[in-house]
mmCIF file of C-alpha atoms in Angstrom:
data_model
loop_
_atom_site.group_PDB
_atom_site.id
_atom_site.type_symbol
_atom_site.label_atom_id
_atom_site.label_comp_id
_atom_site.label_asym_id
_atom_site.label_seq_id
_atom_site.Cartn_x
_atom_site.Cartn_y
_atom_site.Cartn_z
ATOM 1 C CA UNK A 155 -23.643 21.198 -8.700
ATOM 2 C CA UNK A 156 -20.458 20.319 -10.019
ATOM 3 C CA UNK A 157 -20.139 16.098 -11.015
ATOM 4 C CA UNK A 158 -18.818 13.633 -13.049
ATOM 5 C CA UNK A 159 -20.311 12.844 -16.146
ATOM 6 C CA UNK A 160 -19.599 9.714 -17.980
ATOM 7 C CA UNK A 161 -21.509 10.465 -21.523
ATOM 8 C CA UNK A 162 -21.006 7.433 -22.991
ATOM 9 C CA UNK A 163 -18.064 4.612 -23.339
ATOM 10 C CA UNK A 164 -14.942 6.080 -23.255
ATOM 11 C CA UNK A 165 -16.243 9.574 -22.622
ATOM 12 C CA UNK A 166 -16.351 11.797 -19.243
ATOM 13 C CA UNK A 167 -17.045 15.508 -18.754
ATOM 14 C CA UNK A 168 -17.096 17.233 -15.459
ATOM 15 C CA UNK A 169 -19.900 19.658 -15.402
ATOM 16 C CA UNK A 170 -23.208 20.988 -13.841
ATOM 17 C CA UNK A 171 -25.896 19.025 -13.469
ATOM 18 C CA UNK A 172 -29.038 19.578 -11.131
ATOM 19 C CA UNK A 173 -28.513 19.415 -7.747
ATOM 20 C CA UNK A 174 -30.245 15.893 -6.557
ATOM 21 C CA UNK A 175 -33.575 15.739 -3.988
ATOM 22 C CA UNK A 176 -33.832 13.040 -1.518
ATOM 23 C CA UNK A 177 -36.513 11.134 -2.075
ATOM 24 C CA UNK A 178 -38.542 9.638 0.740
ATOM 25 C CA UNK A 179 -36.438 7.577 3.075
ATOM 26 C CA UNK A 180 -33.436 8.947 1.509
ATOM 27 C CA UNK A 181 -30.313 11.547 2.716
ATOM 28 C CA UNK A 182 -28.747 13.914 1.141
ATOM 29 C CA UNK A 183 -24.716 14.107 1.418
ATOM 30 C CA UNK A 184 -22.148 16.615 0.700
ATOM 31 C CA UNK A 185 -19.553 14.690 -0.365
ATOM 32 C CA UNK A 186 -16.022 15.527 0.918
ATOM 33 C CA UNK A 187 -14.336 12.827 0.214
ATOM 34 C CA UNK A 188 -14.746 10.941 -2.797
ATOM 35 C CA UNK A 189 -12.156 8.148 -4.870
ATOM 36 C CA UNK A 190 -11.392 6.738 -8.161
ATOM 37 C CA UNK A 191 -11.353 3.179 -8.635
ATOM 38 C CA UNK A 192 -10.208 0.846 -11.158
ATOM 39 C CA UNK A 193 -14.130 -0.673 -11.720
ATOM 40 C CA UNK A 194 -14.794 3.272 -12.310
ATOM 41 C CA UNK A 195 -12.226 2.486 -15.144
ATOM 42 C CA UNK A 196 -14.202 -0.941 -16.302
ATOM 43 C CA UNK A 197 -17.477 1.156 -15.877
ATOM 44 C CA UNK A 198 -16.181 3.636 -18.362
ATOM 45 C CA UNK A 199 -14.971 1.059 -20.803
ATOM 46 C CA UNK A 200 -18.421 -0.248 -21.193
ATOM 47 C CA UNK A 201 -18.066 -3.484 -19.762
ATOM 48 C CA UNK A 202 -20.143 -3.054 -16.232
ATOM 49 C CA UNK A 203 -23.744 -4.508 -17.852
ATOM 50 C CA UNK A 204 -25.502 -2.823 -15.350
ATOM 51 C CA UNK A 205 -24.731 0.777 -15.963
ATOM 52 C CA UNK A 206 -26.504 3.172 -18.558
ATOM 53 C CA UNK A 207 -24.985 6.041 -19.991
ATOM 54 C CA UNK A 208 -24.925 8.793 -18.964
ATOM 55 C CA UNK A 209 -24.007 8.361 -15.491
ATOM 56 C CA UNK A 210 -22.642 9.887 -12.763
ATOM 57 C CA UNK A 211 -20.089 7.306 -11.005
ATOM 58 C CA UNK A 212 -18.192 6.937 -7.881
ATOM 59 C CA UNK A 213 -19.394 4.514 -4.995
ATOM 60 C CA UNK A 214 -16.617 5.193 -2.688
ATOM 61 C CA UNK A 215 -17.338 8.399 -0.476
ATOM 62 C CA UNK A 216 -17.522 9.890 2.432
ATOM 63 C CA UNK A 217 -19.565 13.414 3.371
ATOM 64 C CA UNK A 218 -21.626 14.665 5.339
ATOM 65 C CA UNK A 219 -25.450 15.014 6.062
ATOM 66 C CA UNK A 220 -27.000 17.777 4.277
ATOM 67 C CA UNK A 221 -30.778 16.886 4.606
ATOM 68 C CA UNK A 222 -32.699 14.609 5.304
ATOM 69 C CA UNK A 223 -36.849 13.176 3.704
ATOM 70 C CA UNK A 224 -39.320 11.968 5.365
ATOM 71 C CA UNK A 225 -38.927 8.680 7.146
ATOM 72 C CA UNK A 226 -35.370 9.019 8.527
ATOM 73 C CA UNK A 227 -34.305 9.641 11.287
ATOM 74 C CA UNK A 228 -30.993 9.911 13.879
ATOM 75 C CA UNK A 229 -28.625 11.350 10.657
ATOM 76 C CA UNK A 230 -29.196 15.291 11.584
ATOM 77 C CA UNK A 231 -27.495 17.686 8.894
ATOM 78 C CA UNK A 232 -23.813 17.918 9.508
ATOM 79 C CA UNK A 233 -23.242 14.429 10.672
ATOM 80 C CA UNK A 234 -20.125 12.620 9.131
ATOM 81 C CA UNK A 235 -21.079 9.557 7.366
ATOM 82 C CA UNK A 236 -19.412 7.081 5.074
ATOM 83 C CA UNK A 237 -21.351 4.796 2.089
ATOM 84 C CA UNK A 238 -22.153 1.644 1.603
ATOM 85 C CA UNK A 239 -22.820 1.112 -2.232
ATOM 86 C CA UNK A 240 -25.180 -1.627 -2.186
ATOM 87 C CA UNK A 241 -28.858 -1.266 -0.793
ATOM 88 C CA UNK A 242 -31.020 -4.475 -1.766
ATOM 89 C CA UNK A 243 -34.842 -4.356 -1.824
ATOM 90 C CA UNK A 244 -35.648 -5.407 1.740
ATOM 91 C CA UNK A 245 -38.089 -8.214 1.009
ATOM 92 C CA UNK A 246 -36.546 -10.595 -1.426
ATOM 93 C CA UNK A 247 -35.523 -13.995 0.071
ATOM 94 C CA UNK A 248 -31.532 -12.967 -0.542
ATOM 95 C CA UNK A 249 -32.159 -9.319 1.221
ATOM 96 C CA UNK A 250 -34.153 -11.350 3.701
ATOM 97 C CA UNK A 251 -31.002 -13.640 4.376
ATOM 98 C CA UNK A 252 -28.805 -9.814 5.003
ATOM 99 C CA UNK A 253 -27.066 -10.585 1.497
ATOM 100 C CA UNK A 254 -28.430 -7.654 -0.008
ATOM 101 C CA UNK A 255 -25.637 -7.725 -2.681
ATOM 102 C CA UNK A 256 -27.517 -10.285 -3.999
ATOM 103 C CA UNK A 257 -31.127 -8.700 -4.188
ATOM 104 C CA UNK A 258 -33.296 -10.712 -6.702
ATOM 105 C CA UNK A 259 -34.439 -7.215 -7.679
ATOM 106 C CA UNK A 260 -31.204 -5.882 -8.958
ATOM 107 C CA UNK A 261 -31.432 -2.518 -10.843
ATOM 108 C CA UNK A 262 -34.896 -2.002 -10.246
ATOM 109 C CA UNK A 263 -35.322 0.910 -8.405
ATOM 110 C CA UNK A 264 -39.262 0.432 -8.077
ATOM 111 C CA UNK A 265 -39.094 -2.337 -5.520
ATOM 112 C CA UNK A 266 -36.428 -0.308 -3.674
ATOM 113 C CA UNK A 267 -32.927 -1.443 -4.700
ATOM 114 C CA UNK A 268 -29.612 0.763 -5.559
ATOM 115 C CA UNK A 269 -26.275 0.015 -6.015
ATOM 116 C CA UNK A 270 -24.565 3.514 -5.708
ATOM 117 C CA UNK A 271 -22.530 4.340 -8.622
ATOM 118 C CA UNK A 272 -23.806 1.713 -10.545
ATOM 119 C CA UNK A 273 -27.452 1.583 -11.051
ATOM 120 C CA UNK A 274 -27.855 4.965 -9.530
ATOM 121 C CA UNK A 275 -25.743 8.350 -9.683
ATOM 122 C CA UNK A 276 -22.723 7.718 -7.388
ATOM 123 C CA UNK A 277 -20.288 10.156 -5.284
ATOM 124 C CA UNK A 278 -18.230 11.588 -7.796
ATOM 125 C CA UNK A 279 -20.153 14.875 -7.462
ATOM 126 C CA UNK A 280 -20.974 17.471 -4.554
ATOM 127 C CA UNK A 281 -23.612 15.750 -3.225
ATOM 128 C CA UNK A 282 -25.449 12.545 -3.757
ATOM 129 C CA UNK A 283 -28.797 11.241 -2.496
ATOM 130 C CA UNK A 284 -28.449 7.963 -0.998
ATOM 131 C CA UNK A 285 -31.037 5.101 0.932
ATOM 132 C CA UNK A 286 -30.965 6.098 4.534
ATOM 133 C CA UNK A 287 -29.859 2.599 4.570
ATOM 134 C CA UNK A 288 -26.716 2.618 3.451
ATOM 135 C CA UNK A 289 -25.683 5.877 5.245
ATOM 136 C CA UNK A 290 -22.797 4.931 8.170
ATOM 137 C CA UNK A 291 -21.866 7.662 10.720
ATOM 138 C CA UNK A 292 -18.702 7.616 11.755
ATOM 139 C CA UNK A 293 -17.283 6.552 14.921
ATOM 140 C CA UNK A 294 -14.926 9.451 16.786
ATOM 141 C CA UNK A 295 -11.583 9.808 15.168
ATOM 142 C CA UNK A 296 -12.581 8.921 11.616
ATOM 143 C CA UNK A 297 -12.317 11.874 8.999
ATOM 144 C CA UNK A 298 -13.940 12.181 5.474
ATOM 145 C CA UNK A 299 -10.950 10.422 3.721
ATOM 146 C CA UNK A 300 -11.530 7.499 6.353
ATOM 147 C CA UNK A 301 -15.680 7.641 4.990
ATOM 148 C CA UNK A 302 -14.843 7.373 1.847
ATOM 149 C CA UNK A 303 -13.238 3.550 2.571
ATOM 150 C CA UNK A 304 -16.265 2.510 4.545
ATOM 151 C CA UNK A 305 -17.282 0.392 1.790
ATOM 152 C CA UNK A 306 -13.416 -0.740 0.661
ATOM 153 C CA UNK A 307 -12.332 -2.046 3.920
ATOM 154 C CA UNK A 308 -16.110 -3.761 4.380
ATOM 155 C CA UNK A 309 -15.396 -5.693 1.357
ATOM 156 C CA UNK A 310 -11.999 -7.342 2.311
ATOM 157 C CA UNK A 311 -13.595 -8.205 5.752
ATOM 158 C CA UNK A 312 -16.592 -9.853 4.211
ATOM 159 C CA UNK A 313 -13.851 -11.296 1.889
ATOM 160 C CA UNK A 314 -12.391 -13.010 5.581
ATOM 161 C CA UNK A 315 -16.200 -13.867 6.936
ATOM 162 C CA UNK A 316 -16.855 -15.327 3.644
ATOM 163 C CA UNK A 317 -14.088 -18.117 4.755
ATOM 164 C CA UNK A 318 -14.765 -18.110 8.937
ATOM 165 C CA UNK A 319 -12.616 -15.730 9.113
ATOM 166 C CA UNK A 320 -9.067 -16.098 10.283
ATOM 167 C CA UNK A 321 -8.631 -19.075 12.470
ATOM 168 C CA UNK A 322 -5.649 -19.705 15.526
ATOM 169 C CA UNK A 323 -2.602 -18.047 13.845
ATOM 170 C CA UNK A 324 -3.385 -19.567 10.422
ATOM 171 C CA UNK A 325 -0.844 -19.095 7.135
ATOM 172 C CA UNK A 326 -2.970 -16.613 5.031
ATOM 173 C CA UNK A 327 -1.765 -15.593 1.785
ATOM 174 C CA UNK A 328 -3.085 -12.389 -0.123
ATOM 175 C CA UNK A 329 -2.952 -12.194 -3.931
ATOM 176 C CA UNK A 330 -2.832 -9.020 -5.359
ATOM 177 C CA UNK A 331 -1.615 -5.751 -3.738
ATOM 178 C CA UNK A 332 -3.736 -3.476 -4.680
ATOM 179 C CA UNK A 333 -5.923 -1.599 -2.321
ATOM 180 C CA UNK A 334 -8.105 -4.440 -1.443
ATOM 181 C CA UNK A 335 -5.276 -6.655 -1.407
ATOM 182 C CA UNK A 336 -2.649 -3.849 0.703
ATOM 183 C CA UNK A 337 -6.322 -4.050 3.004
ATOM 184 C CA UNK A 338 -6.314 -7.566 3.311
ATOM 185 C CA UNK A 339 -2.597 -7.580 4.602
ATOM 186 C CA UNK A 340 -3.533 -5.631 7.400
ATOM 187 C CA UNK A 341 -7.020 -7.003 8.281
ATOM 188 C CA UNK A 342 -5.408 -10.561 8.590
ATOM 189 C CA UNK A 343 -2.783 -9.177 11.177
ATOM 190 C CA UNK A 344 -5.427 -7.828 12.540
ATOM 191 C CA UNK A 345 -7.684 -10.793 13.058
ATOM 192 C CA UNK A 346 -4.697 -12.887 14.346
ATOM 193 C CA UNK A 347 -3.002 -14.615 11.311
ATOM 194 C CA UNK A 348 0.353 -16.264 12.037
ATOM 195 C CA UNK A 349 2.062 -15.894 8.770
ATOM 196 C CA UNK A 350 0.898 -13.214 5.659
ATOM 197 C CA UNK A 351 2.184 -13.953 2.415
ATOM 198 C CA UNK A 352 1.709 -10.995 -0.123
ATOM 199 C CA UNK A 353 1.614 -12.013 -3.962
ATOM 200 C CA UNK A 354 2.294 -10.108 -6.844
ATOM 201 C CA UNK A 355 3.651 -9.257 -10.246
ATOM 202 C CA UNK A 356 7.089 -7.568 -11.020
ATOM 203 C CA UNK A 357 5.421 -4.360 -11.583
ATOM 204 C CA UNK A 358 4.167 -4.478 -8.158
ATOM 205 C CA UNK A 359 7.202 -4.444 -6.364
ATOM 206 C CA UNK A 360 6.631 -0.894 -4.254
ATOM 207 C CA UNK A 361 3.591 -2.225 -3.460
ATOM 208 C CA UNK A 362 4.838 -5.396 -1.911
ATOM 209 C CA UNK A 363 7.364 -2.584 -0.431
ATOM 210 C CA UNK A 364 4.149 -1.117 1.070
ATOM 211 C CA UNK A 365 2.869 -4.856 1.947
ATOM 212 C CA UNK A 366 5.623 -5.188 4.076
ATOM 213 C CA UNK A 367 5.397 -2.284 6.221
ATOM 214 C CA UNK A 368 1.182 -3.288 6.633
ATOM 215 C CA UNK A 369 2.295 -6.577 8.079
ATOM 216 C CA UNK A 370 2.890 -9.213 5.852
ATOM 217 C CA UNK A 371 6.226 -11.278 6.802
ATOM 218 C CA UNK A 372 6.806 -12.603 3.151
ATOM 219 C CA UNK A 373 6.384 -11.350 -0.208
ATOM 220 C CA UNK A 374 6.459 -12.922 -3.480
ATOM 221 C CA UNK A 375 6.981 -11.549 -6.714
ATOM 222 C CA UNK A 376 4.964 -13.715 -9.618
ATOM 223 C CA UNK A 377 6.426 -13.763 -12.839
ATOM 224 C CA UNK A 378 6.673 -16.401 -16.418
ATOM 225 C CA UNK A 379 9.926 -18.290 -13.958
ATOM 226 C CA UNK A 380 8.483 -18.205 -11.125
ATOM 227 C CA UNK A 381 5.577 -20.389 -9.509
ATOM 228 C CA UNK A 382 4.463 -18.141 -7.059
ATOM 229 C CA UNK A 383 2.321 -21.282 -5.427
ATOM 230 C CA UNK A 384 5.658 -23.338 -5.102
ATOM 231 C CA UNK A 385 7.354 -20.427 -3.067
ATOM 232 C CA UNK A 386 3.874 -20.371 -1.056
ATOM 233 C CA UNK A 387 4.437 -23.657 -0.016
ATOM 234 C CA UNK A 388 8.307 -23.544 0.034
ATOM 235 C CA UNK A 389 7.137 -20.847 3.028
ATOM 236 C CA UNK A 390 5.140 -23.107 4.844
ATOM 237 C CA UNK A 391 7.042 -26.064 5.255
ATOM 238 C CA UNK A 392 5.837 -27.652 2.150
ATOM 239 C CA UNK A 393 2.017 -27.160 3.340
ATOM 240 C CA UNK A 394 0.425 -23.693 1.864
ATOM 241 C CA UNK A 395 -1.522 -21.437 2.760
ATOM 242 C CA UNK A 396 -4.313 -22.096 5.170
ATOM 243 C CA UNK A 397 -6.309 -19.284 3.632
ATOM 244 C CA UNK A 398 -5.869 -17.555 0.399
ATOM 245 C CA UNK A 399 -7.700 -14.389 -0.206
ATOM 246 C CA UNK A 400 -7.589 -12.847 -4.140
ATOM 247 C CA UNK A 401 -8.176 -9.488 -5.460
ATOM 248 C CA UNK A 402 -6.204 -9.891 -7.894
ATOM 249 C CA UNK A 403 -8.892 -10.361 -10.524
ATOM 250 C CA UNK A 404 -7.115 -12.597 -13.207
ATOM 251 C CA UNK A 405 -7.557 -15.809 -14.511
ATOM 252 C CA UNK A 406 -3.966 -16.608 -13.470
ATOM 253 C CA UNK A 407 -3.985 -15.456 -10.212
ATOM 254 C CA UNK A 408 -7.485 -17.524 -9.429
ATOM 255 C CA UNK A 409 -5.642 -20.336 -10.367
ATOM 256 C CA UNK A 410 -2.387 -19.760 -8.607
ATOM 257 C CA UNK A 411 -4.428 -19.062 -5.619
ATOM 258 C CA UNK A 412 -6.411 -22.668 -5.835
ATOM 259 C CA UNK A 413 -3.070 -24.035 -5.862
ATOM 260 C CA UNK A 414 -1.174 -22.820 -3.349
ATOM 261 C CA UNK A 415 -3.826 -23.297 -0.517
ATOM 262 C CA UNK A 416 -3.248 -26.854 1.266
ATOM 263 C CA UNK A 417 -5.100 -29.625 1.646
ATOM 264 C CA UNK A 418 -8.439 -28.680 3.038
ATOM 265 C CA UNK A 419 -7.950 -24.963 2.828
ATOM 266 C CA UNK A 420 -10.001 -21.847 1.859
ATOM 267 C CA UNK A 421 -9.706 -20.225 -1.085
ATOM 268 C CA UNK A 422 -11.617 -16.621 -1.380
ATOM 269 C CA UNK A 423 -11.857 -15.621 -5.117
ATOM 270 C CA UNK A 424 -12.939 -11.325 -4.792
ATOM 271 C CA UNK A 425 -11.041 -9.693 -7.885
ATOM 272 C CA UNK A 426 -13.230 -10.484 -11.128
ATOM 273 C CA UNK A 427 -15.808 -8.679 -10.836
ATOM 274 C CA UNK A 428 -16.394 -8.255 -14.141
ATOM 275 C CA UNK A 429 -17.229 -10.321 -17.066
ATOM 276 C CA UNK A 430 -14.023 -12.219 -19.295
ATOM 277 C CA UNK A 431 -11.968 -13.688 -16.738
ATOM 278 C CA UNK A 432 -12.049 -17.440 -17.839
ATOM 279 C CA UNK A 433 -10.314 -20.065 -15.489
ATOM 280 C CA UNK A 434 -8.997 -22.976 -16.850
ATOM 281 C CA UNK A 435 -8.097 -25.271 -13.976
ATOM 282 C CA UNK A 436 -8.189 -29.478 -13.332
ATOM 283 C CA UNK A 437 -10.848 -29.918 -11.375
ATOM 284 C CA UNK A 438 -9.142 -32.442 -9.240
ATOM 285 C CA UNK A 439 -7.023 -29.526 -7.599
ATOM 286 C CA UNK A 440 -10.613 -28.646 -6.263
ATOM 287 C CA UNK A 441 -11.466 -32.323 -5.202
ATOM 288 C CA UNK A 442 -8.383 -34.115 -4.368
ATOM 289 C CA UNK A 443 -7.236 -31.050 -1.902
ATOM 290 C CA UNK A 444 -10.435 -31.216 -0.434
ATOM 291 C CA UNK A 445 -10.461 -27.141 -0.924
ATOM 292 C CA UNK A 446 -13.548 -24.906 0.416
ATOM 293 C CA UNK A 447 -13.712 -22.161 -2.775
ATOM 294 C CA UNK A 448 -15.702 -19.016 -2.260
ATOM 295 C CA UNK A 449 -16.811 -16.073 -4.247
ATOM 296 C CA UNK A 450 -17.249 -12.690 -2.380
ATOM 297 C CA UNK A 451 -18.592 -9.377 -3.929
ATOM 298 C CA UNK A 452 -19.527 -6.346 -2.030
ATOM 299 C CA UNK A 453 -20.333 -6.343 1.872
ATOM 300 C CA UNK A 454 -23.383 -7.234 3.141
ATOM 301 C CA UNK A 455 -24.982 -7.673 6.358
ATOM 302 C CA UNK A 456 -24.170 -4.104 8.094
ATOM 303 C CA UNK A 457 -20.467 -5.174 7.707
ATOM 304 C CA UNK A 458 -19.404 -1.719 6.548
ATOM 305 C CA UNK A 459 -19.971 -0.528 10.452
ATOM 306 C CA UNK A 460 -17.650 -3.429 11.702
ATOM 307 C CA UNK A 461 -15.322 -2.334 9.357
ATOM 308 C CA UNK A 462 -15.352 1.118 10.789
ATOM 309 C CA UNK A 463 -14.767 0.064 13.839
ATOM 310 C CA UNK A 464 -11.263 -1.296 12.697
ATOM 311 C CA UNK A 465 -10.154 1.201 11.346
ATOM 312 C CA UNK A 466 -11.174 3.397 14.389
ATOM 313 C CA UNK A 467 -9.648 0.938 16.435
ATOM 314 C CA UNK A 468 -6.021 1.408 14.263
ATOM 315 C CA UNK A 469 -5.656 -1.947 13.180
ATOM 316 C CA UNK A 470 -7.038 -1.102 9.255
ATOM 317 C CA UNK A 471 -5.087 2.381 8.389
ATOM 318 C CA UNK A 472 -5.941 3.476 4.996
ATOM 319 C CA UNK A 473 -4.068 6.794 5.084
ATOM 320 C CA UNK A 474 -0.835 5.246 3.066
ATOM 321 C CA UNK A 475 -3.409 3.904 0.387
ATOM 322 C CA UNK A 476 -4.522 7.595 -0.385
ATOM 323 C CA UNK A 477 -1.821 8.460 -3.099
ATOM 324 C CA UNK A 478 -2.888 11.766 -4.512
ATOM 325 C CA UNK A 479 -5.087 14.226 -3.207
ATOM 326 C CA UNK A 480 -6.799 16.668 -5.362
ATOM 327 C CA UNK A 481 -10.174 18.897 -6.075
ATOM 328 C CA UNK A 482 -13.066 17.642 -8.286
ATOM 329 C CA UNK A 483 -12.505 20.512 -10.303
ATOM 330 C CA UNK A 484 -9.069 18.244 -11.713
ATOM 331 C CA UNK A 485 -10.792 15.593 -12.373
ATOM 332 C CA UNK A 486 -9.873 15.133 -15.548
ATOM 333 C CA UNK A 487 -5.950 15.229 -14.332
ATOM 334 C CA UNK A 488 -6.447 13.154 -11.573
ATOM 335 C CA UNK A 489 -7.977 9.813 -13.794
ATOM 336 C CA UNK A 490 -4.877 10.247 -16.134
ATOM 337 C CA UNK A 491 -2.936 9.880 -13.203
ATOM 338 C CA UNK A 492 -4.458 6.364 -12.079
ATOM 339 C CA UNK A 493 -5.125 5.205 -15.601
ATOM 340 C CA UNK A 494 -1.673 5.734 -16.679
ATOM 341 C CA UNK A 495 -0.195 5.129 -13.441
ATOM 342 C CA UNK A 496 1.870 8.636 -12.621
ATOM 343 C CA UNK A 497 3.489 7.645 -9.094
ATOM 344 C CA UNK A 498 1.574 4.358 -9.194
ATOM 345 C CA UNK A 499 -1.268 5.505 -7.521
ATOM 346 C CA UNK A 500 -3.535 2.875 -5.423
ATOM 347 C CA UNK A 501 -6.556 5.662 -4.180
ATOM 348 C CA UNK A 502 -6.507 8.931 -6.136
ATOM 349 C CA UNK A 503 -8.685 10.536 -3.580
ATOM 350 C CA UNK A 504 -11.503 13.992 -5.266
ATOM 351 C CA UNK A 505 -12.377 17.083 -2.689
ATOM 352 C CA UNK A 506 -15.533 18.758 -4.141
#
């Protein structure tokens, strides 16, 4: 089969490799559907610990069944299905809580845990063999391209149940507009906020464009003159934001974010995922605001089907985040496109 082949840092080739087998308990998808991200970029660049060269990547994807091992059952061949990347052991205490993003047995494979794309080859390839367990069919309506966000738009809503979600018509203010962030916009329309604030930096100004047009009623653009947490606040009557969710994923913006919520607020931190983001902040921010700061990765608890549900439902569309289509067969065009941002691309979306 035709797949992407990161060889080591800072080098890909798309080629043939061996088609994979299910293992017990495991499907078999034909990926239709399949996206570039920018942690596929970080994961090439050497600085996602937890992946070994060489590796096929890509943990956003959506396909279809193609078979099917012993042990599973209800997924016959030919249903559509989107991917959740994370599958935790099943018997630690954190997989026993449903925050299987957090298995104690991370990366080992023995006791049952795989984090598609990471630890194990991902969905930027033909086909993929993934845990019955993280295999989503999709509801009526939903296509491939929809399958392949089943594990985006999970993330920004665990991002919201990290926090209680969105309460009355709260002030909610989203830092960073890229996908997860453009996401976020919607979701907290969708879940009933008053007032959506979208942050973010000179160079995203068509995506604040695009921020508008998903629902937020404000838009800020961050930059050395401006204090984007003082315009926050200008917005809300002097107050801030009742909720601030980040995808940002930079030092600043974590600490722009911490500011601009009010007094006894929520702050969601979701962008640094990776190592080197250092925040330098007065702690008293924290303590004299009286602020409730969480940390969200991934999407646990079945969330991914929820998040299905919304966008079958219309109020999460994703279409407008799918900048470029092409085949897997351009691979190599389509990641100069994102990484040197031709058209300013947000999902550069692969057809095997």
């Amino acid at each position: 089969m035709l797949a992407v082949v990161f060889t080591q840092k800072d080098e890909f080739q798309l080629k043939e490799v061996k088609q994979p087998k299910p293992a017990s308990g495991q499907v078999l998808v034909k990926v239709r559907s399949t996206t570039i991200c920018g942690t596929d970029v970080k994961i090439l660049h050497g600085t996602v610990p937890m992946v070994v060269f060489p590796h096929i990547p890509g943990h956003e994807f959506g396909g279809e069944v193609a078979a099917v091992e012993a042990g599973v059952s209800g997924l016959p061949a030919g249903t559509k299905v989107g991917v959740e990347a994370h599958t935790g052991c099943g018997e630690c205490p954190r997989c026993l809580e449903g925050v299987y993003n957090l298995c104690e047995n991370y990366g080992n494979r023995q006791k049952g845990h795989a984090h598609i794309g990471f630890t194990v080859p991902g969905g930027l390839a033909e086909y993929c063999a993934v845990p019955a367990r993280s295999v989503h069919v999709l509801p009526e309506g939903l296509d491939y391209d929809h399958g392949a966000f089943t594990d985006t738009v999970g993330i920004v809503l665990w991002a919201f149940e990290r926090a209680g979600g969105v309460r009355g018509s709260e002030n909610v203010a989203v830092v960073g507009p890229g996908a997860l962030g453009l996401l976020a916009v919607q979701m907290a329309k969708a879940l009933g906020a008053g007032r959506v604030i979208a942050i973010g930096a000179a160079s995203d100004r068509r995506r604040l464009e695009m921020a508008c047009w998903m629902g937020a009623d404000d838009i800020v653009v961050a930059d050395p003159e401006v204090n984007p947490a003082q315009i926050v606040r200008d917005l809300t009557a002097g107050r801030g934001a009742d909720l601030v969710i980040e995808f940002a994923g930079t030092a600043d913006a974590g600490k722009y974010s911490l500011e601009m919520a009010r007094r006894g607020g929520r702050v969601v931190l979701g962008g640094a995922t990776s190592p080197g983001q250092v925040l330098q902040v007065d702690l008293s921010v924290i303590v004299r605001k009286h602020l409730d700061v969480f940390g969200s990765m991934a999407n646990p608890r079945g969330i991914s089907g929820r998040a299905n549900a919304l966008m079958q439902k219309g109020l999460v569309d994703v279409t407008p985040l799918i900048t470029h289509h092409l085949p897997l067969s351009e691979f190599s065009r389509a990641w100069k496109i994102f990484c040197d941002r031709e058209g300013d691309p947000i999902r550069v979306m692969l057809h095997p």
